[in-house]
Amino acid sequence: MENITNNLTYLIPEIIIIALGFIIIGIGIFTRIRNKFILPFASITGLIFTAIYITFFFDIGNIHILSTTDHNQMKDLFIYGGLLKLDSFSLLFKFIFIILGIFVILMSIDYVDKHVNHEGEFYGLIILSIAGMMIMSAANELLTAYIGLELLSFSLYILVSLGNDPEKTNESSIKYILLGGFTSALVLYGISQIYTELVKNDIVNPTFFSSIGIYATQYETFPPLFMFGLFLLITGLGFKIAAAPFHTWAPDIYEGAPLPIAGYLATASKLAGIALILRIFSEIFEGSHSSLVIIVAILAILTMSIGNITAIAQTKYRRLIAYSGISHMGYILVGLATNTVDSYTAIILHSIGYAFSGLVIFGVLICFYNQTNKENINDLSGLYKTNSFLAVSITIALLSTAGLPFFVGFISKFYLFLAAVEQDLLWLVIIALINSLISLYYYLMVIKEMYVNEPDDVLAISTNNIEKLVLITSLIGVIGLGIYPDIIMDAINSASISVFIR
Amino acid sequence: MDSWILPLILIVPVITLLAILFIPKNNDETIKNITIFGSAISGILSLYVFMAFAQTRDPNQFDFSMVWLRNLSIRLDFGVDGISALMVLLVGIVYLTGTLISCKITERIKEFFILYILLIIGVYGVFISQDLFFFFFFYELAVVPMYLLIAVWGHSSEFETFNRTKEYGALKLMLVLVASSILIWIGILSTFVVANQNSFLFKDLIDANIGNDFQIFIFPFFLIGFGVLAGLWPFHTWSPDGHVAAPTSVSMVHAGILMKLGAYGILRSIEFLPAGAQEWMWLLLILGTINVVYGALSAMAQKDLKYVIGYSSVSHMGYVLMGLATLNVIGVAGSVLQMFSHGIMTALFFALVGVIYERTHSRDIETLDGLIKPMGIAGTLFVIAGLTSLGLPGLSGFVAELFIFIGVFQTNPLMAILGVIGAAITAVYILRLIARIFFGTVSEKWANLPDISKFELIPSVILAFFIVFMGVLPIYFIDAVNESVKELINAYLSNFVAG
């Protein structure tokens, strides 16, 4: 505690972002601004400033997000007695969260203008949730992680309910807050179980991830109490990333929430869950626990298959994307079951690629919805004729998520599956490959709708410059990383090494 | 300079594609001119690669290598031997001629050419990659644009009892090919892990001397996975449906080049899985023979002109597979020659079928007759393609099929006899087809059709030239291919001498 002021400098990004969030909410409540651009651009300026600060001026020893770091020379920085851990993993994820936040805010501008009444709260809460995610990615201890998780979740509960069409939003926001609250309670209970078990074994700092690691190495098979706590924890985290069988909220909430928030749930919020899962599981898997591998593998199979098979039957594009997102978490879980440095690298790469293509998909759908108010997949018919740019963008994103080459989805899946095969998980990979094929089928149905079928109205759909900017930038991410992924591999490598090897 | 030729072969289409991308939509003429110009440069480069190779026969002269992804030590590694040099030439020819043929398209031409060039980048990439990862990367890339190319620009066909929509053909093709690539995924991933060389390069995998048990286990994955794309029976049905639904130039690339990717993939997997190949080649020989006979019989039963050609492709790919299955120099060399010969021939077939369909709006063999009268040049070219198809000496098909039959006779005379019977059936349906639609009295509604136009004539003549050239001077091609095939087979045999 003596160097609290020292430690404070390490929290500058979070402090800036939380302050920014309150300022934006304040402006929204206490002033009457009629220009739709002021609040989002104020938010984005703040976020860009923070991103630049993290990238270039954030001095935490020799860890740097853009540089190659030899792990032997890397020293991780623990602050506040080890509650938070600043390493290249948390830095990378903080950076990604801010970027995703910027994109989501940019995509929201028109939507908020048309469909949301509380601008200030909307943008302010997005920013606050970014702070929550940043804490999650840096947390080194269960309760800190829980605080970050709750900061994120509470922001999202409100964001989901902010649409001005009560018929739709009421159902989804109530569902989300009830289910979310319930799983929160389960997580807390799980943490208490784990805490009890660790205290019984005289382990100091019983909530620290590293203590769980120490505990895990002591046992060949876990005692039931610990297993129970762990199970509850997995439930909570599985809920966050919408892994089956904890996934059923996702399609309903995506359907009722404001569309940009659905996009935010699908990209940033899931990535935060993944970050936390990687942190916790790298410790729990410390000892080789084959029973845990089996549990994760079963979850992976369920998630992939339920997601993909249910997606085929969907008629609304939001639900389709929700299920396709669920299936993607299944691939991530394949990587988790593999549990090697390579698989962690692959998971991070895959999540980044998934986030970029998710941004494109939601960007296009937001544009489309803003101008047509239509929600069915067959309303997309002839999109190529009404706006070819949107159609091409979403096609690229869909093909990338289906794992076809030229796009990041191919190399990230290849990496993920290769890592799994290296650990003798070929059977799991085969199931994942079959699932990719299924997903290709329903993506092709969407693509066919857009290119082959004729549009219902000949009304042209327009895109403004901001939307073009967002889409083109994310497309550059999707295609650029597909053509030459090596450019971000340094950052990802040091992140996965720092979380896996410690 | 030479090490840049192969990257250049990929870069030229990429530049062409980007150029088209930035031209506004309604400048059809500019778009066509740029694509033709780009494809001509690609064609010349391909020709240069083949001729330079035929001159020196040095498999390392074009080598290019750079690190692509350090983590997995994936390298962008290009190089050609005699086999791939010939395939590069094939791609160059079909790319150029297909572009010229496509100039007839009026609807969404910009998008068509973008997807078409993407397809070409994929096939070029497969033939020049020396790295298993990139081989597969480009292989999948070549499949991506097919769906839209067929579903948007294709033709649905209607029959008395059933319909085949273009969306059906496109979806079937796409799903079957991606399903088959699951097998290749499995093969590549487990081969990489078992070889334990931390490298995807073909030569490193060959040096790895992978254990026999694993080879025997994994080879069928490659065999079937690639075989599906080569039209291997009983997984061939996507191919006629896809060919028929596709627009002319896509059929040309598809039957002319894309199906060769499958055979080429099998050829490459023989290199690093010799024991597996030895164990499973009986299967390929039998299936290949069934391909020949079954394809020929099916072609004979068709009433739709394009389906005839589609099934004849299945039949001819059977020869390629039979040749590969012999695993002796003459058979494999014949198979490589057949890939080239069939690629050119079938491209010419589809080009001419496109020409006929354009004018008559009918592909029904029963209604077409006497077309040689109004369309003399097109008819002559069609007859040339037909005679190649049935293996007339003096045309390209003869040498290739002769080599294959000699090779097969050395390993399995029974299959060779069945193959020859297949060739005889081919002669029957091709001659019947030609007699039916080109000769006899011309019916009134066809009498005043215009003959082939400039944009159709040039590509057809280019294709016909190569057919005749290869028929008259086969030695030029044989010499280029033979050495590489010998090397491949010797390397294959040495595995068993040592082991």
mmCIF file of N, CA, C and O in Angstrom, chain B residues 19 24 100 103 151 171 175 179 213 279 346 374 383 396 412 433 449:
data_model
loop_
_atom_site.group_PDB
_atom_site.id
_atom_site.type_symbol
_atom_site.label_atom_id
_atom_site.label_comp_id
_atom_site.label_asym_id
_atom_site.label_seq_id
_atom_site.Cartn_x
_atom_site.Cartn_y
_atom_site.Cartn_z
ATOM 1 N N ALA B 19 -7.065 -3.733 -60.375
ATOM 2 C CA ALA B 19 -7.368 -2.731 -61.386
ATOM 3 C C ALA B 19 -8.855 -2.736 -61.707
ATOM 4 O O ALA B 19 -9.500 -1.681 -61.761
ATOM 5 N N PRO B 24 -15.023 2.052 -62.326
ATOM 6 C CA PRO B 24 -16.472 2.147 -62.087
ATOM 7 C C PRO B 24 -17.239 1.103 -62.880
ATOM 8 O O PRO B 24 -16.785 0.619 -63.920
ATOM 9 N N LEU B 100 -11.335 -14.454 -73.073
ATOM 10 C CA LEU B 100 -11.843 -13.999 -74.368
ATOM 11 C C LEU B 100 -13.288 -14.447 -74.571
ATOM 12 O O LEU B 100 -14.142 -13.684 -75.017
ATOM 13 N N CYS B 103 -16.085 -12.454 -72.817
ATOM 14 C CA CYS B 103 -16.427 -11.094 -73.221
ATOM 15 C C CYS B 103 -17.867 -10.988 -73.692
ATOM 16 O O CYS B 103 -18.409 -9.892 -73.807
ATOM 17 N N ALA B 151 -23.976 -19.789 -59.424
ATOM 18 C CA ALA B 151 -25.329 -19.429 -59.010
ATOM 19 C C ALA B 151 -25.801 -18.127 -59.648
ATOM 20 O O ALA B 151 -26.993 -17.928 -59.857
ATOM 21 N N LEU B 171 -24.667 -25.257 -55.312
ATOM 22 C CA LEU B 171 -24.626 -25.677 -53.912
ATOM 23 C C LEU B 171 -24.029 -27.074 -53.786
ATOM 24 O O LEU B 171 -23.210 -27.351 -52.914
ATOM 25 N N LEU B 175 -20.679 -27.769 -51.666
ATOM 26 C CA LEU B 175 -20.721 -28.576 -50.451
ATOM 27 C C LEU B 175 -19.914 -29.857 -50.606
ATOM 28 O O LEU B 175 -19.202 -30.275 -49.703
ATOM 29 N N ALA B 179 -16.765 -30.635 -48.382
ATOM 30 C CA ALA B 179 -16.812 -31.867 -47.584
ATOM 31 C C ALA B 179 -15.581 -32.710 -47.859
ATOM 32 O O ALA B 179 -14.967 -33.260 -46.945
ATOM 33 N N ASP B 213 2.871 -47.647 -41.192
ATOM 34 C CA ASP B 213 1.514 -47.848 -40.688
ATOM 35 C C ASP B 213 0.697 -46.576 -40.838
ATOM 36 O O ASP B 213 -0.447 -46.595 -41.280
ATOM 37 N N GLU B 279 0.137 -49.218 -51.097
ATOM 38 C CA GLU B 279 -0.887 -50.045 -50.478
ATOM 39 C C GLU B 279 -2.267 -49.821 -51.111
ATOM 40 O O GLU B 279 -3.059 -50.743 -51.209
ATOM 41 N N THR B 346 -11.174 -30.271 -73.345
ATOM 42 C CA THR B 346 -12.489 -30.048 -72.759
ATOM 43 C C THR B 346 -12.814 -28.565 -72.718
ATOM 44 O O THR B 346 -13.968 -28.154 -72.844
ATOM 45 N N PRO B 374 -24.488 -24.026 -91.380
ATOM 46 C CA PRO B 374 -24.386 -22.612 -91.019
ATOM 47 C C PRO B 374 -23.105 -22.281 -90.252
ATOM 48 O O PRO B 374 -22.603 -21.184 -90.357
ATOM 49 N N VAL B 383 -15.264 -30.923 -84.327
ATOM 50 C CA VAL B 383 -14.839 -32.246 -84.794
ATOM 51 C C VAL B 383 -13.410 -32.528 -84.333
ATOM 52 O O VAL B 383 -13.088 -33.642 -83.896
ATOM 53 N N SER B 396 -3.641 -34.595 -79.644
ATOM 54 C CA SER B 396 -2.971 -34.728 -78.344
ATOM 55 C C SER B 396 -3.422 -35.941 -77.535
ATOM 56 O O SER B 396 -2.629 -36.543 -76.821
ATOM 57 N N ASN B 412 -1.725 -54.213 -64.705
ATOM 58 C CA ASN B 412 -2.967 -54.977 -64.588
ATOM 59 C C ASN B 412 -3.667 -55.042 -65.942
ATOM 60 O O ASN B 412 -4.470 -54.157 -66.272
ATOM 61 N N LEU B 433 -22.557 -38.283 -81.583
ATOM 62 C CA LEU B 433 -22.893 -36.906 -81.257
ATOM 63 C C LEU B 433 -22.595 -35.986 -82.430
ATOM 64 O O LEU B 433 -23.426 -35.173 -82.848
ATOM 65 N N LEU B 449 -28.123 -19.441 -88.976
ATOM 66 C CA LEU B 449 -27.356 -19.034 -87.797
ATOM 67 C C LEU B 449 -26.030 -18.416 -88.238
ATOM 68 O O LEU B 449 -25.410 -18.884 -89.183
#
